[in-house]
Coordinates of C-alpha atoms and ligand atoms in Angstrom, one line a residue:
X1 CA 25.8 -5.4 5.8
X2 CA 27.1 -4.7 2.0
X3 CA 24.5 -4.4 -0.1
X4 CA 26.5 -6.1 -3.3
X5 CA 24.5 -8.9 -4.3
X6 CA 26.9 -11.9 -5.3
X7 CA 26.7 -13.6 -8.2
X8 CA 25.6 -16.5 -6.4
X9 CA 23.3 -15.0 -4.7
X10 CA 21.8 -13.7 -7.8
X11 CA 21.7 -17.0 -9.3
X12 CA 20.0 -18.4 -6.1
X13 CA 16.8 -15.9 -6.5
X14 CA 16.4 -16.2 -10.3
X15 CA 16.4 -19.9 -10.0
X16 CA 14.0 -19.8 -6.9
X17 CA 11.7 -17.1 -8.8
X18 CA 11.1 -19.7 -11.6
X19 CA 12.6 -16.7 -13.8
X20 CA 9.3 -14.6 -13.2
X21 CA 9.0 -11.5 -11.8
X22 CA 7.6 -12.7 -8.3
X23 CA 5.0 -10.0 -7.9
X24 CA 3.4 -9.7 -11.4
X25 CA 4.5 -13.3 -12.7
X26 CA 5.9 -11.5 -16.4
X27 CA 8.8 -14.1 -17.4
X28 CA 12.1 -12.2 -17.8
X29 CA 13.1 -14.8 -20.8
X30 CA 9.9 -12.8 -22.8
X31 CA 12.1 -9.0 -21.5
X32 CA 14.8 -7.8 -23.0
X33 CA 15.4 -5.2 -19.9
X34 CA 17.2 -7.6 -17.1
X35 CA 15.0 -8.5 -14.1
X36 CA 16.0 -6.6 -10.6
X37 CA 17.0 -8.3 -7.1
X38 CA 14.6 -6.7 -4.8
X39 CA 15.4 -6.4 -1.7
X40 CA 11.4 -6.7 -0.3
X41 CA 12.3 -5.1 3.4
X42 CA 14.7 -1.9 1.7
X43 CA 17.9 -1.8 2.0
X44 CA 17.2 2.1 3.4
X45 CA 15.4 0.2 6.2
X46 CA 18.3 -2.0 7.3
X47 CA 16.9 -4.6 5.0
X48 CA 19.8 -7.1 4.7
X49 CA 21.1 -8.7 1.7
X50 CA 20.4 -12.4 2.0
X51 CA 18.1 -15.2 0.1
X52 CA 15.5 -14.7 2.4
X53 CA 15.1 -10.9 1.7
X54 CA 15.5 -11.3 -2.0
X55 CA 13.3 -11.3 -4.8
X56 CA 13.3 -11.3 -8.7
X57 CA 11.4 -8.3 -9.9
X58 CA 10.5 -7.0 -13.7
X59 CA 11.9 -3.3 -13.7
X60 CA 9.0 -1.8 -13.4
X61 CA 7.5 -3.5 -10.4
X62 CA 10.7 -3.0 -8.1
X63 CA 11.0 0.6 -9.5
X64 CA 7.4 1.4 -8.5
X65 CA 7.5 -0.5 -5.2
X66 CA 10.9 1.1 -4.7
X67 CA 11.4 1.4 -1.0
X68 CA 7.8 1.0 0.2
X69 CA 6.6 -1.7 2.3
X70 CA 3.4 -0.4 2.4
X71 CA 0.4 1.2 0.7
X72 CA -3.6 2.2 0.1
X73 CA -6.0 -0.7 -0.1
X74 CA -7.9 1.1 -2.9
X75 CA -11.2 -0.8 -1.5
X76 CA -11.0 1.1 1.7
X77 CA -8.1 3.6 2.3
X78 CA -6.4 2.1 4.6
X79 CA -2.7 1.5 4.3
X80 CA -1.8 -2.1 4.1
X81 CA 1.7 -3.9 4.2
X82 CA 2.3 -4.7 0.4
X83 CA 2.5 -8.3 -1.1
X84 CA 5.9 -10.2 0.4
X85 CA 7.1 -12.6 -1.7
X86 CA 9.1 -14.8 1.3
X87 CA 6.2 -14.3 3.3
X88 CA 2.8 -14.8 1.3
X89 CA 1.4 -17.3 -1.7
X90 CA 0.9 -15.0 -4.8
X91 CA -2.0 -17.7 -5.6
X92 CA -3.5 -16.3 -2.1
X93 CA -3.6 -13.0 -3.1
X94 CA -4.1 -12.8 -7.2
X95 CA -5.2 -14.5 -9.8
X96 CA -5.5 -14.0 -13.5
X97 CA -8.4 -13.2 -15.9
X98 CA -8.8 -15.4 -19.7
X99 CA -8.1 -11.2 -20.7
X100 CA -4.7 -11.3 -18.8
X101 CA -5.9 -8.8 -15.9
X102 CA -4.8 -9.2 -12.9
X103 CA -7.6 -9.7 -10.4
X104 CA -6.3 -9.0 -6.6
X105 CA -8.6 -10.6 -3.9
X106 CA -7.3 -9.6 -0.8
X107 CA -6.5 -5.9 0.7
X108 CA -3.2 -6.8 0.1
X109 CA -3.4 -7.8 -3.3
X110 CA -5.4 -4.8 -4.2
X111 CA -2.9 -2.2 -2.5
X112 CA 0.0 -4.1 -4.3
X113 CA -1.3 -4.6 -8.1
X114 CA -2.4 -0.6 -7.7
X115 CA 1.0 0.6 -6.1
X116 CA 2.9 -1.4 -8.8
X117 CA 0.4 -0.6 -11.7
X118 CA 0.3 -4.5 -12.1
X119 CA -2.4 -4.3 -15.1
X120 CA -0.7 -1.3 -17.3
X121 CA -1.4 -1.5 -20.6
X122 CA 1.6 -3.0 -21.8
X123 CA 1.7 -5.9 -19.5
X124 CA -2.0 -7.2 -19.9
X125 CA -1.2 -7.1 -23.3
X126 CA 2.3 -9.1 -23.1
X127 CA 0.3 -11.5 -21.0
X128 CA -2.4 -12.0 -24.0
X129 CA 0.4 -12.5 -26.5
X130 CA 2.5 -14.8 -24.4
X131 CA -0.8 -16.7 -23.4
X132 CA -1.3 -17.4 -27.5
X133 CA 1.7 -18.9 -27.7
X134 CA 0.7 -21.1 -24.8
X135 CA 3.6 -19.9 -22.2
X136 CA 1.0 -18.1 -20.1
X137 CA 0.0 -18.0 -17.4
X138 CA 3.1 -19.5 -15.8
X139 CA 2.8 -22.9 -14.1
Ligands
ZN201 ZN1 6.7 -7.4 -12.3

């Protein structure tokens, strides 16, 4: 399968994502850097290009979780599959803090936010900013 991702198609997944990056939640209409269509199973791993492999990422979430499907549960070591945005509930798996951290509650959760460095700096700070102005956290 071609790994061109239609303009439809890309329409579909932002529209579906809300227009947030569906593992960290950052809304791409606060970014000036455009959003990435990740493919969540790789493309390198015969992931195919369809809505139901798709999902909006920030550009540093899908260039950090790359081609991985898995990684370290920090808690214990042991590699866990990584958040799947067609699979799980984000709300089942994170949550935020009134400091815009990022607080992870499963194994998955944990190995995800660490892999994809889901409280840098920069981002728990964006988050504080856009939760002033009352557009975070999302709906
Ligand atoms: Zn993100």
């Amino acid at each position: 399968m071609s790994g061109h991702i239609s303009t439809s198609l890309v329409r579909q997944v932002v529209e579906r994502a809300g227009n947030l990056c569906e593992y960290c939640q950052l809304p791409q209409a606060t970014q000036e850097a455009t959003f990435h269509v990740d493919h969540v199973h790789p493309r390198s791993q015969d992931g195919p290009t369809t809505l139901e492999n798709l999902a909006l990422a920030c550009v540093t979430c899908s260039l950090k979780k790359a081609a991985r499907t898995y990684a370290a549960d920090p808690e214990t070591g042991t590699d866990v599959r990584l958040f799947n945005p067609r699979l799980d509930r984000w709300g089942d798996h994170f949550a935020f803090s009134e400091s815009g951290q990022l607080i992870a509650s499963t194994a998955i959760g944990r190995a995800t936010a660490v892999l994809l460095a889901m409280n840098r700096d920069a981002i728990v700070l964006i988050r504080r900013e856009l939760a002033i102005l009352g557009r975070f956290p999302p709906p």
